[in-house]
Structure formats: C-alpha cells, structure tokens
Short mmCIF file of C-alpha atoms and ligand atoms in Angstrom, two decimals:
data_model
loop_
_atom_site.label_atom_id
_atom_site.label_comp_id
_atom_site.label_asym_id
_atom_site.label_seq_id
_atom_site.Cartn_x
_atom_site.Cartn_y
_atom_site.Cartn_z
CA UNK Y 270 97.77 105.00 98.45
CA UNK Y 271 99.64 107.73 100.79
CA UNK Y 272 103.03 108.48 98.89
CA UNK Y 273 106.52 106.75 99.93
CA UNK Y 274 110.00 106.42 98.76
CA UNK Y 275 111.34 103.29 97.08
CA UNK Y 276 114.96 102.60 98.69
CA UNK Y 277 116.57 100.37 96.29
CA UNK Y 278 119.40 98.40 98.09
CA UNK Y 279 122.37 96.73 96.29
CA UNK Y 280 122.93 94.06 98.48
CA UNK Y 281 120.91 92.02 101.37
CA UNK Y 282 123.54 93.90 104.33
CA UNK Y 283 122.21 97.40 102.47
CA UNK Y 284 118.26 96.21 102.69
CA UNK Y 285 118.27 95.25 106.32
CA UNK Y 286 120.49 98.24 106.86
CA UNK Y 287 118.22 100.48 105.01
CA UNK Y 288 115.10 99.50 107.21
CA UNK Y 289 117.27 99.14 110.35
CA UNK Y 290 117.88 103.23 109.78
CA UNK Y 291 114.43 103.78 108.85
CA UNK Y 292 112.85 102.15 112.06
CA UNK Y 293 115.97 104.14 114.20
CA UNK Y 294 114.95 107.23 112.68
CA UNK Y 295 111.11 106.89 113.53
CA UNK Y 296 109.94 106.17 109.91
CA UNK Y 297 107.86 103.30 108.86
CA UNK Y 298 109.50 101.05 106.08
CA UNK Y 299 108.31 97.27 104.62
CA UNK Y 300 110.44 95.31 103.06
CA UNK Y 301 109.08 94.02 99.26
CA UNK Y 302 109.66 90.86 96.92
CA UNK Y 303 107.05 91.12 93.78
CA UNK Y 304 104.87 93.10 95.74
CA UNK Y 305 101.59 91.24 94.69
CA UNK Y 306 100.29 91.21 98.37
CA UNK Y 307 102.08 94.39 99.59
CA UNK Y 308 100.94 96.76 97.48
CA UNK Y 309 97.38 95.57 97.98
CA UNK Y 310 97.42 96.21 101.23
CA UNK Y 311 98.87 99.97 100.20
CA UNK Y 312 96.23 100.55 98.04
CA UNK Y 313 93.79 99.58 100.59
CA UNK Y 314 95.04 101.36 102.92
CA UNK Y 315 95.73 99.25 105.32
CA UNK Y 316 99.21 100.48 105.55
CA UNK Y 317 101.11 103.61 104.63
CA UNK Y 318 105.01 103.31 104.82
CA UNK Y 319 107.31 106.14 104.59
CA UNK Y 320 109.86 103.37 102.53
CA UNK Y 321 109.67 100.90 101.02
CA UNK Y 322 112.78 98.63 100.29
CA UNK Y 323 112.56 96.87 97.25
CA UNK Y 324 114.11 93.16 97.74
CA UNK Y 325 113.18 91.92 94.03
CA UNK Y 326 116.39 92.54 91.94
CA UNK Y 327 118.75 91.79 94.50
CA UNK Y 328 121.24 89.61 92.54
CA UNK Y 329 121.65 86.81 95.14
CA UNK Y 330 119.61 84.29 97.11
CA UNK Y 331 117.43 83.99 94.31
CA UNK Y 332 118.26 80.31 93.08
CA UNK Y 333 117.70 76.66 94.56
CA UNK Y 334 121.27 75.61 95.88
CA UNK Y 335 121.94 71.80 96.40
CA UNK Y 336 124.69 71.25 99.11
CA UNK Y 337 127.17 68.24 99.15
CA UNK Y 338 124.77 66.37 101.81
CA UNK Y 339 121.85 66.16 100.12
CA UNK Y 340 120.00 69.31 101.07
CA UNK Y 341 118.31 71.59 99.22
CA UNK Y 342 118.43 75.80 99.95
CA UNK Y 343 115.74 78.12 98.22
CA UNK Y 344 116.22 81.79 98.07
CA UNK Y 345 114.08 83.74 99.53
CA UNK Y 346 113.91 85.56 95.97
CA UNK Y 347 112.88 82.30 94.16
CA UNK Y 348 109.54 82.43 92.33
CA UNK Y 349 106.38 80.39 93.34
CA UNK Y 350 106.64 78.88 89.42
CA UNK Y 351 110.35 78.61 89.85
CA UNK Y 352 110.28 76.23 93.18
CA UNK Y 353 107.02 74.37 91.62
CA UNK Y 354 109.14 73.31 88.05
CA UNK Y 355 112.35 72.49 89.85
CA UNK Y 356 111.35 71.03 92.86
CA UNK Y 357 109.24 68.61 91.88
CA UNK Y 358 111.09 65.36 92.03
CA UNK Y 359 112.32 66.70 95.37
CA UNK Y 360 109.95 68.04 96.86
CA UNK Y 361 106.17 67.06 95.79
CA UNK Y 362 104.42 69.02 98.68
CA UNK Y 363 106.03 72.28 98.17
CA UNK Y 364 106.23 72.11 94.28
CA UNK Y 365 102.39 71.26 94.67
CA UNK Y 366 101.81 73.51 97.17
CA UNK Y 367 103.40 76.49 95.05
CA UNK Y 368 101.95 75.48 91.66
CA UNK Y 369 98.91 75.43 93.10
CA UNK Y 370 98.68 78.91 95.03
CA UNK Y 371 96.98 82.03 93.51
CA UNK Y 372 97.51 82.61 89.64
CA UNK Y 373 100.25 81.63 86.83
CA UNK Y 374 100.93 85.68 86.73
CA UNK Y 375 101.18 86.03 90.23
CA UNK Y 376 103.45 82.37 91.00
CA UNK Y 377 105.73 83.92 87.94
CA UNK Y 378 106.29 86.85 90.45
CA UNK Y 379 105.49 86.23 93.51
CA UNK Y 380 108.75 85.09 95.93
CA UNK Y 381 108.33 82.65 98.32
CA UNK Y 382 110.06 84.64 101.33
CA UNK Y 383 106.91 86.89 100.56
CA UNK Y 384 104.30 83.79 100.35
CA UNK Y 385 105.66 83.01 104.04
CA UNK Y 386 105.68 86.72 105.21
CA UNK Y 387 102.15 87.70 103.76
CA UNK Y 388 99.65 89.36 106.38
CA UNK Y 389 95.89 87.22 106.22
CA UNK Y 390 93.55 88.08 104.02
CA UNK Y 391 90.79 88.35 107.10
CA UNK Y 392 88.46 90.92 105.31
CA UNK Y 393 87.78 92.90 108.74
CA UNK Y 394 91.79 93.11 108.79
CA UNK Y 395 91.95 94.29 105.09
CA UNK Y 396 89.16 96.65 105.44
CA UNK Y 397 90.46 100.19 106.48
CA UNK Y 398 86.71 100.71 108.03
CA UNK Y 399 87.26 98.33 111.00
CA UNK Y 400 89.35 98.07 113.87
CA UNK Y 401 89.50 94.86 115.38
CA UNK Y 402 92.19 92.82 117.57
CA UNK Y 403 94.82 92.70 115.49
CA UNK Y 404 94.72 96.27 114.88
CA UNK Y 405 95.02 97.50 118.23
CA UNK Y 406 91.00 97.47 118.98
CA UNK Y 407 89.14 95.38 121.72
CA UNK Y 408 87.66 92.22 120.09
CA UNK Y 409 88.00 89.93 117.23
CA UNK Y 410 85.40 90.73 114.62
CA UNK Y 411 85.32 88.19 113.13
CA UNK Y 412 84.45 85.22 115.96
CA UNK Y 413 80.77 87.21 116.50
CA UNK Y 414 80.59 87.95 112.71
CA UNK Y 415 81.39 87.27 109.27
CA UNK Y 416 83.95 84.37 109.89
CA UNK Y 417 82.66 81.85 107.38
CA UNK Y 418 86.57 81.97 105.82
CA UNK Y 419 88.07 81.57 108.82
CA UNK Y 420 90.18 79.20 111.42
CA UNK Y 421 88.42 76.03 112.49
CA UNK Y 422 91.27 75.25 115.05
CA UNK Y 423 92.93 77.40 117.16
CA UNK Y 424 90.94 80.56 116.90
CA UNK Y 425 90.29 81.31 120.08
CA UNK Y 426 91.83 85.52 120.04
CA UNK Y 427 92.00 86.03 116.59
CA UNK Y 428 90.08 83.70 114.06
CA UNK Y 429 92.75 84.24 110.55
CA UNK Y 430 93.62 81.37 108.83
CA UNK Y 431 97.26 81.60 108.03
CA UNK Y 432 97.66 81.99 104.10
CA UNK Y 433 100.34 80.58 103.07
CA UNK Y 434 100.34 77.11 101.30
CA UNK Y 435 104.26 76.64 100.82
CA UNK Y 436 104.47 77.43 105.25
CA UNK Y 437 102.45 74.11 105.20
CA UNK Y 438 104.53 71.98 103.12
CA UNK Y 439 107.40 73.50 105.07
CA UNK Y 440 106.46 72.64 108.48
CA UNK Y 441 105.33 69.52 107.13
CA UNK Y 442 108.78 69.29 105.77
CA UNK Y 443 110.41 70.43 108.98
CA UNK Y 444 112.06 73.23 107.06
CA UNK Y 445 114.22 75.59 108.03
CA UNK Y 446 114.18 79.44 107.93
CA UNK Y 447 117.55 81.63 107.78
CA UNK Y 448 116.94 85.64 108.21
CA UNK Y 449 119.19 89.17 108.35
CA UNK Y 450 119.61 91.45 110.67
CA UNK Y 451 122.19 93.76 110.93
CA UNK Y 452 122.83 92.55 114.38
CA UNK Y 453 123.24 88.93 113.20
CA UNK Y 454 120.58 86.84 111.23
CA UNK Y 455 118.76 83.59 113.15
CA UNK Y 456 117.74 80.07 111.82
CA UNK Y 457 114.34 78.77 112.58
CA UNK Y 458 112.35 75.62 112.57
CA UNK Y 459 109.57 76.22 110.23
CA UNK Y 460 107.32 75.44 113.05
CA UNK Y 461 108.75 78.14 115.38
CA UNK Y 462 108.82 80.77 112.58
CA UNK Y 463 104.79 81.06 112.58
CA UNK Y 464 103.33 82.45 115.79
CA UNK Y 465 99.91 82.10 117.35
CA UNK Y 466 97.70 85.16 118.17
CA UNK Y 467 97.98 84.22 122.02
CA UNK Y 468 102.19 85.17 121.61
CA UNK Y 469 101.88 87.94 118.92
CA UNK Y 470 98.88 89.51 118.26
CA UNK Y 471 100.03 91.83 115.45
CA UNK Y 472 102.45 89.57 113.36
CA UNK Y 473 101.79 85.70 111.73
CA UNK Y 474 105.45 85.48 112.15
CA UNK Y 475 108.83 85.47 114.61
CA UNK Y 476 110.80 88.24 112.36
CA UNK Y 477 111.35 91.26 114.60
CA UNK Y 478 111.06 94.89 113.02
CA UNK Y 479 113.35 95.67 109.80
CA UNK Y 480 114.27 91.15 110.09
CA UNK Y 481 114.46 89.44 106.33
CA UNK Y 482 114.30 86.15 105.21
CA UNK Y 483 117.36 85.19 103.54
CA UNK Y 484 117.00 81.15 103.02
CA UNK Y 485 114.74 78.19 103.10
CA UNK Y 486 116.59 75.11 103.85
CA UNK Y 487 114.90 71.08 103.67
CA UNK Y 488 117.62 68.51 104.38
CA UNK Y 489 118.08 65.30 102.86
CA UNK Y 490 115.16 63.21 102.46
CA UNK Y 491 116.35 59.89 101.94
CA UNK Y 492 113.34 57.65 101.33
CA UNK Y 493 110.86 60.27 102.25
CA UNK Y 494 107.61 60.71 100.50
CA UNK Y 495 105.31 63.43 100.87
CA UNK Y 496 102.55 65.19 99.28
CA UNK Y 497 100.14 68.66 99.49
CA UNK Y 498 96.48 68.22 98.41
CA UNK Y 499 93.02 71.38 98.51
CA UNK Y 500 90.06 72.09 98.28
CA UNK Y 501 89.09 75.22 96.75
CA UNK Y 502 85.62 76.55 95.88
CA UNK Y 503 86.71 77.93 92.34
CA UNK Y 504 89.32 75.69 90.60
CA UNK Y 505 91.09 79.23 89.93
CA UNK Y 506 91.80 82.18 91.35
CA UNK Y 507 90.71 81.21 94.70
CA UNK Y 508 92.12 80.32 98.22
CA UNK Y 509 91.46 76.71 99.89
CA UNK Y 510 89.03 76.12 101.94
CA UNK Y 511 91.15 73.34 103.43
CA UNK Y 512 94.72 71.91 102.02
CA UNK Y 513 97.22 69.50 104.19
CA UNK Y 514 100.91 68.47 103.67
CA UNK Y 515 102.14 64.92 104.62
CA UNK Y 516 105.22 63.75 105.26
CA UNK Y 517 106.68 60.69 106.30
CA UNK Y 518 110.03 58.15 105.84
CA UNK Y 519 109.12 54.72 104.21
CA UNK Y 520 110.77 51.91 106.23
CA UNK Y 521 109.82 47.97 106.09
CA UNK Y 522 106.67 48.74 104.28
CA UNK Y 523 105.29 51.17 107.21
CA UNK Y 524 105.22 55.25 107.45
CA UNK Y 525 107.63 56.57 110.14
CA UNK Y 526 108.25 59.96 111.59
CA UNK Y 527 105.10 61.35 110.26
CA UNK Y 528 103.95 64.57 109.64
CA UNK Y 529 100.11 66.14 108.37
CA UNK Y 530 100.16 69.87 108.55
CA UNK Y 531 96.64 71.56 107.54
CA UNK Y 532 96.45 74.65 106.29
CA UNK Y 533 93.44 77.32 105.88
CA UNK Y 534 92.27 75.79 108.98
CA UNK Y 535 93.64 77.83 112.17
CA UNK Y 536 96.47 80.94 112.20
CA UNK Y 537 99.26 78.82 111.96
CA UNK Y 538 99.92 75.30 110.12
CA UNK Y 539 98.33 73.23 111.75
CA UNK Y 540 99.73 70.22 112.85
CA UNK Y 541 97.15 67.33 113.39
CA UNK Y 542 99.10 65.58 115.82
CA UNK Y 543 96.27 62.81 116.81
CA UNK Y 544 96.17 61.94 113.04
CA UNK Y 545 100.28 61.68 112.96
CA UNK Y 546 100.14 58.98 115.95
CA UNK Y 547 97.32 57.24 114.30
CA UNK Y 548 99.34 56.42 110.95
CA UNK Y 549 102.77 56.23 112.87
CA UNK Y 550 104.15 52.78 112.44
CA UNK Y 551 101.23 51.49 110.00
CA UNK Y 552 101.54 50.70 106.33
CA UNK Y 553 98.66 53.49 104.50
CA UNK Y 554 95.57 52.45 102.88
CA UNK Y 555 91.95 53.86 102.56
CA UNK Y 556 90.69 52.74 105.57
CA UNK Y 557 93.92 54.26 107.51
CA UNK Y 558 93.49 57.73 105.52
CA UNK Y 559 89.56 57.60 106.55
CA UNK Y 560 90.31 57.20 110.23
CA UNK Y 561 93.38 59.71 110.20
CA UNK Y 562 91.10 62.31 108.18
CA UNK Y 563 88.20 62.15 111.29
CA UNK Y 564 91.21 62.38 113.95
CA UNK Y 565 92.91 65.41 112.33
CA UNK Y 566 89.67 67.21 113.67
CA UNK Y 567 90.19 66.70 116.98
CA UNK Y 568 90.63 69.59 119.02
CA UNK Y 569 88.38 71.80 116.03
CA UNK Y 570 86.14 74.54 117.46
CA UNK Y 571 84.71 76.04 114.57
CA UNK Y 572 82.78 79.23 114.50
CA UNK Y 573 79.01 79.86 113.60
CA UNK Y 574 79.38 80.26 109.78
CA UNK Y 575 82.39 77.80 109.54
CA UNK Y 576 81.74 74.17 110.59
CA UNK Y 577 81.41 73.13 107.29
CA UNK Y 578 84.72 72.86 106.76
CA UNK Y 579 85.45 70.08 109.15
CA UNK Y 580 84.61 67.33 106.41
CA UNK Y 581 86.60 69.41 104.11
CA UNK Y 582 89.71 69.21 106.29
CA UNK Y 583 88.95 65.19 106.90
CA UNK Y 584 88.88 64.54 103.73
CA UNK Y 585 91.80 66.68 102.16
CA UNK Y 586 94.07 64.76 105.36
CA UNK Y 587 92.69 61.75 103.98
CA UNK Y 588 93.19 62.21 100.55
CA UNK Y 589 96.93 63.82 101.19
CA UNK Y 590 97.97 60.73 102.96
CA UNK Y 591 96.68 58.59 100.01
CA UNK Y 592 98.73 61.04 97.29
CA UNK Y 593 101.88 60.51 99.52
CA UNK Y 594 101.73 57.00 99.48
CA UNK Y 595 101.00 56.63 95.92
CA UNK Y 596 97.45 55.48 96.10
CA UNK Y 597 94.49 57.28 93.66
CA UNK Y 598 93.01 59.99 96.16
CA UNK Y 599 90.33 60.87 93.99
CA UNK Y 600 91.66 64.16 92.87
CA UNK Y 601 93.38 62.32 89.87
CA UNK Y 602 91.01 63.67 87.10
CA UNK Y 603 91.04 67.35 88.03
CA UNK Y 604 95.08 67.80 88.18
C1 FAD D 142 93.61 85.76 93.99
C2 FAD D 142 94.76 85.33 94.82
C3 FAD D 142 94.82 84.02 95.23
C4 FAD D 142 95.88 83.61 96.03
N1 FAD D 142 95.93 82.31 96.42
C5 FAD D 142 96.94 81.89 97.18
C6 FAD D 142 97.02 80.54 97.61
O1 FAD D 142 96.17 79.72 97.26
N2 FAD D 142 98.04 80.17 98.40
C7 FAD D 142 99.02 81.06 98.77
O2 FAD D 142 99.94 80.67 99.48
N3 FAD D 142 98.99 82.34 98.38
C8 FAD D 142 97.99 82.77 97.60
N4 FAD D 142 97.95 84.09 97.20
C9 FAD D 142 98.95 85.03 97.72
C10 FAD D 142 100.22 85.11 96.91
O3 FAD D 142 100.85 83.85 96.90
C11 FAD D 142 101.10 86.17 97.57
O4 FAD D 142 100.57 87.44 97.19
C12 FAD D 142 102.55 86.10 97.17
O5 FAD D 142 103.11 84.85 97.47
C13 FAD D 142 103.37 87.16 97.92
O6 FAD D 142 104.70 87.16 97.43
P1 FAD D 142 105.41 88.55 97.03
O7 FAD D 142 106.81 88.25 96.68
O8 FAD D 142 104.61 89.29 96.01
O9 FAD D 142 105.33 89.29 98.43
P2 FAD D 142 105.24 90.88 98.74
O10 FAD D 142 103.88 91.37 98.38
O11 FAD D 142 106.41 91.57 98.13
O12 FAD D 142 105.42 90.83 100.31
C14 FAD D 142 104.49 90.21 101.15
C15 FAD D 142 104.90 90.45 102.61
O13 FAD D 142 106.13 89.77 102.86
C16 FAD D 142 107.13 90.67 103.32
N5 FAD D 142 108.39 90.21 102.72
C17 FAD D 142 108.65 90.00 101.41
N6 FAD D 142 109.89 89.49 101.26
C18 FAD D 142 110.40 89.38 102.50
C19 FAD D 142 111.66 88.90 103.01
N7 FAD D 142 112.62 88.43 102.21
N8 FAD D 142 111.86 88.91 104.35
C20 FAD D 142 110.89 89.40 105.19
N9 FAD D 142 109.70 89.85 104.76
C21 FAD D 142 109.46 89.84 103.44
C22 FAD D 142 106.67 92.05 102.85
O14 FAD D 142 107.18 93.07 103.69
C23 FAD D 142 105.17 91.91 102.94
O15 FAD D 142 104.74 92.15 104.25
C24 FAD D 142 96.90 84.54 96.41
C25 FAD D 142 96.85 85.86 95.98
C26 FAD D 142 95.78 86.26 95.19
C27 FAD D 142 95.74 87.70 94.76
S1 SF4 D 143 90.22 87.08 112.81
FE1 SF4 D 143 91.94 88.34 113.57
S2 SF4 D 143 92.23 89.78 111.90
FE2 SF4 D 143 90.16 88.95 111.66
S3 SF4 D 143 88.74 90.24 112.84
FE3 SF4 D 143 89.43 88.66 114.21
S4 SF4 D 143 91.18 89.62 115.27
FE4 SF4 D 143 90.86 90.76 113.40
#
C-alpha cells in the first residue's frame, strides 16, 4: 500500500471541501465510510491516493429519519446491521438485502453510502497485473476469459456484475439518492444513480469527482409489499450468484406498479421489465412466479463460462415474487 494522508473532516461541507481542494490541486483523494472495500483495493494496489478523507465519525447523517409524510431517510453513515434491525417492518427488501450481504463484522461496519459506491469485485479489475477496459486498456478481459462470475445481461463492453445488494432493493424501491458538492448537491432516482459501461466506462455510478452521498430517501409505502431473495454458493461469506428485489402496491387482490430488480446479473440492477408486465394487474401465485422467473431472462446473453446462471436468476425472480406476496418460496428452512 503506497503511503497517504488521512484528512479528517469535521463536517460533510469540510469532506467535500477537502477533496474538492485535493482534485484542484492535482492530488488524488477517495472519500471513506468503514473502509472494508477501500482499503482492499489499497492494499491491492489497485489504487494509490495521495488522501484519503475519512467520512466514518462524521456526527450527522448517520441515523434513519422518519418525516411527517411517511417517508423514511437513511444516512449515508448508517450501518448495513443498523438498516437490516430497524428497517425491517418497513422495508423487507433492503433490511434483507443488508442482513444478508457479506459478514456480521463487516454489516456492523460497513455504511451503506459505501455498499452503493463500491467498485466490482471483477478479479481482472482487482488484479494490479491486468489492464483491461475499465482501466484504460483495449478490451474487456473478461468476455474472452475467466467470466464465470460475471453479467448475464447487459455485458456487452464490460462484463461486471454490479455488487451491491441494498442498490437492488433500492431501485426496486424507487429510492432516492441525495449527494454534496461544494457547488450544490443533486437528488437522484436510484435508477439514474447506477450507470452502464456504454455511458461511463470507469465509474458504476453518476457521482462526479470529489461528489458524496449524503441521503437515501424511500417514500411512503402505503400498502406496498416487497421482498429481496439469493442464491449464493457458500451460505457465508460469499457473493450471490443471482438475488432480485420485488416490489409492488396491493390493490383489489392484484399486484400494481410492479417492480423485479436482479442483481449479480449485469453492471447495473437489473430491471426485468418483461417479467414486471407479466405480473402487472394479476393476483401472484406459483404458476405466475414460474412464468415471470423464465421472462426475467429475456434479453440474457450470457458468456461462455456463465449460462448457468440463467435458472439461477429464474428461479430467485420466482421465488422473490412468492416471498413478497407472502407465499412459502422454498427458502423458508435455510433463513
Ligand atoms: C467476503 C465479502 C462478501 C461480501 N458480500 C457482499 C454482498 O453479498 N452484498 C453486498 O452488497 N456487499 C458485499 N460485500 C461488500 C461490502 O458490503 C462492502 O465492502 C461494504 O458495504 C462497503 O462499505 P464501506 O462503508 O466499508 O465502504 P468503503 O470501503 O469505505 O468505501 C467503498 C467505496 O465507496 C466510496 N464511498 C464511501 N462512502 C461514500 C459516500 N458517502 N459518498 C461517496 N462515495 C463514498 C469510497 O470512496 C469507496 O470507493 C462483501 C464484502 C466481502 C469482503
Ligand atoms: S468485466 Fe469490466 S472490469 Fe472486468 S475485465 Fe471486463 S472490462 Fe474489465
């Protein structure tokens, strides 16, 4: 790990200030929450900051806030463990989603502005001993090699699968994302805040250089149910292979304004919008969740080492549609 200097800010204004002056002044500088994924990628050198400006005691947006209207705001400082234990009546898919993700030390650390902002775990990206796409060389590595790991739908420049479980639950969610700048902060749709290789090849995300996440915001969900289901090789200490987020709005017995996001499938959550117009309007049962599990493939194009994960992602749609609507999903026994 090359050396750097820890900048620790007193306030949010002094943080994006702090990297503001460090990008003016031709230094490199990363923000950090716990740290669990950036300093992996320090020690594998697969980045060497001059700064780095330490987020993690910052003594506000660091608790869940419920406004007069119903809607719930998460700091971006909030713990993985911390939005799993007091979301859960909420907000099933991201307290699943979160309680779910890596390990009980990491959730306890990690924040979930940093489970949103963490770079792919693509081992040719990771590896300091390759140079591929997204690091400025000429071809994705992946797509002609190693890619058993990676995107099934959408990976037609650069093959990652996007990590982050709580980003699906959020677009699922239709979640909102507040940042910092010192020029003025911006508020996106969950959706808009991850970006595809084709319109950013070196970032997952919209933030521009020195740009912090500040908020999460859900609004009200009245009668909404929704629910975030994987499948994992290892029951710990693993990634998915395939996990999905549903949500929809019960009315006369029927789902409305649905929404199945899939994850670990493509660079971005993935919505699987053939799936969403198949269930739209219809009351869910198994033989619904079937049929919406085979039409969440379409549009797939997996890779030579990675088509068998298209069951996996049928049946985690399916079985994520049957959670949300209260039906056993099979997954009952190992939770
Ligand atoms: C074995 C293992 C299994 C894992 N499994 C899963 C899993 O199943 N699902 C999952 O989602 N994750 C998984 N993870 C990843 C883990 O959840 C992340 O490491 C963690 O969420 C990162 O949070 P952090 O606060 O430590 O981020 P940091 O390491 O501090 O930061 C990560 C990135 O986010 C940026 N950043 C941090 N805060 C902000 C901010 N406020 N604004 C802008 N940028 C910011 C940093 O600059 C950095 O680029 C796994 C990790 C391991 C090691
Ligand atoms: S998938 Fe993306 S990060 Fe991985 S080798 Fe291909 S271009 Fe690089």
């Amino acid at each position: 790990m090359k050396n750097f200097e820890r900048v620790q800010p007193r306030s949010w204004d002094e943080a994006a200030s702090a990297l503001a002056a460090a990008l003016k002044s031709g230094k490199s500088a990363e923000a950090k929450g716990a740290g669990t994924e950036l300093l992996d990628r320090l020690k594998e050198y697969n980045l060497a900051p001059d700064q780095v400006v330490d987020l993690r005691r910052l003594s506000s947006h660091n608790s869940i806030l419920r406004n007069s209207s119903g809607g719930i705001s998460i700091g971006a400082l909030v713990t993985l463990s911390a939005v799993a234990s007091g979301l859960r009546k909420d907000l099933p898919a991201l307290a699943d989603a979160c309680e779910g993700a890596a390990t009980p030390q990491i959730r306890n650390a990690a924040t979930l502005a940093g489970n949103l902002c963490q770079r792919p775990r693509c081992w040719y990206f990771r590896s300091s001993e390759f140079q591929c796409l997204k690091k400025g060389g000429v071809e994705c590595l992946a797509k002609s090699g190693e890619n058993e790991f990676h995107a099934v739908f959408g990976n037609n420049t650069c093959a990652i699968v996007h990590p982050s479980a709580a980003g699906v639950a959020l677009v699922a969610l239709n979640a909102r994302i507040e940042t910092l700048a010192p020029g003025g902060g911006r508020t996106f749709a969950a959706a808009d805040f991850f970006v595809r290789p084709e319109v950013d090849i070196f970032a997952e995300n919209a933030l521009k250089p020195g740009e912090l996440v500040v908020d999460i915001h859900v609004d009200r969900l009245e009668g909404v149910r929704s629910a975030y289901r994987k499948i994992k090789q290892k029951q710990a200490f693993d990634w998915p292979l395939a996990d999905a987020a549903v949500v929809w709005r019960e009315t006369g017995g029927v789902a409305r304004d649905v929404r199945i996001v899939i994850g670990s499938a493509a660079p971005v959550p993935w919505r699987a919008k053939a799936a969403e117009a198949l269930v739209e309007g219809k009351r869910i049962d198994a033989a619904l969740a079937a049929k919406a599990g085979e039409a969440a493939l379409e549009g797939a194009t997996p890779l030579g080492k990675n088509a068998y994960k298209l069951p996996m992602v049928a049946a985690v749609v399916r079985r994520t549609l049957l959670a949300s609507a209260g039906l056993p999903d099979g997954t009952e026994e190992h939770r």
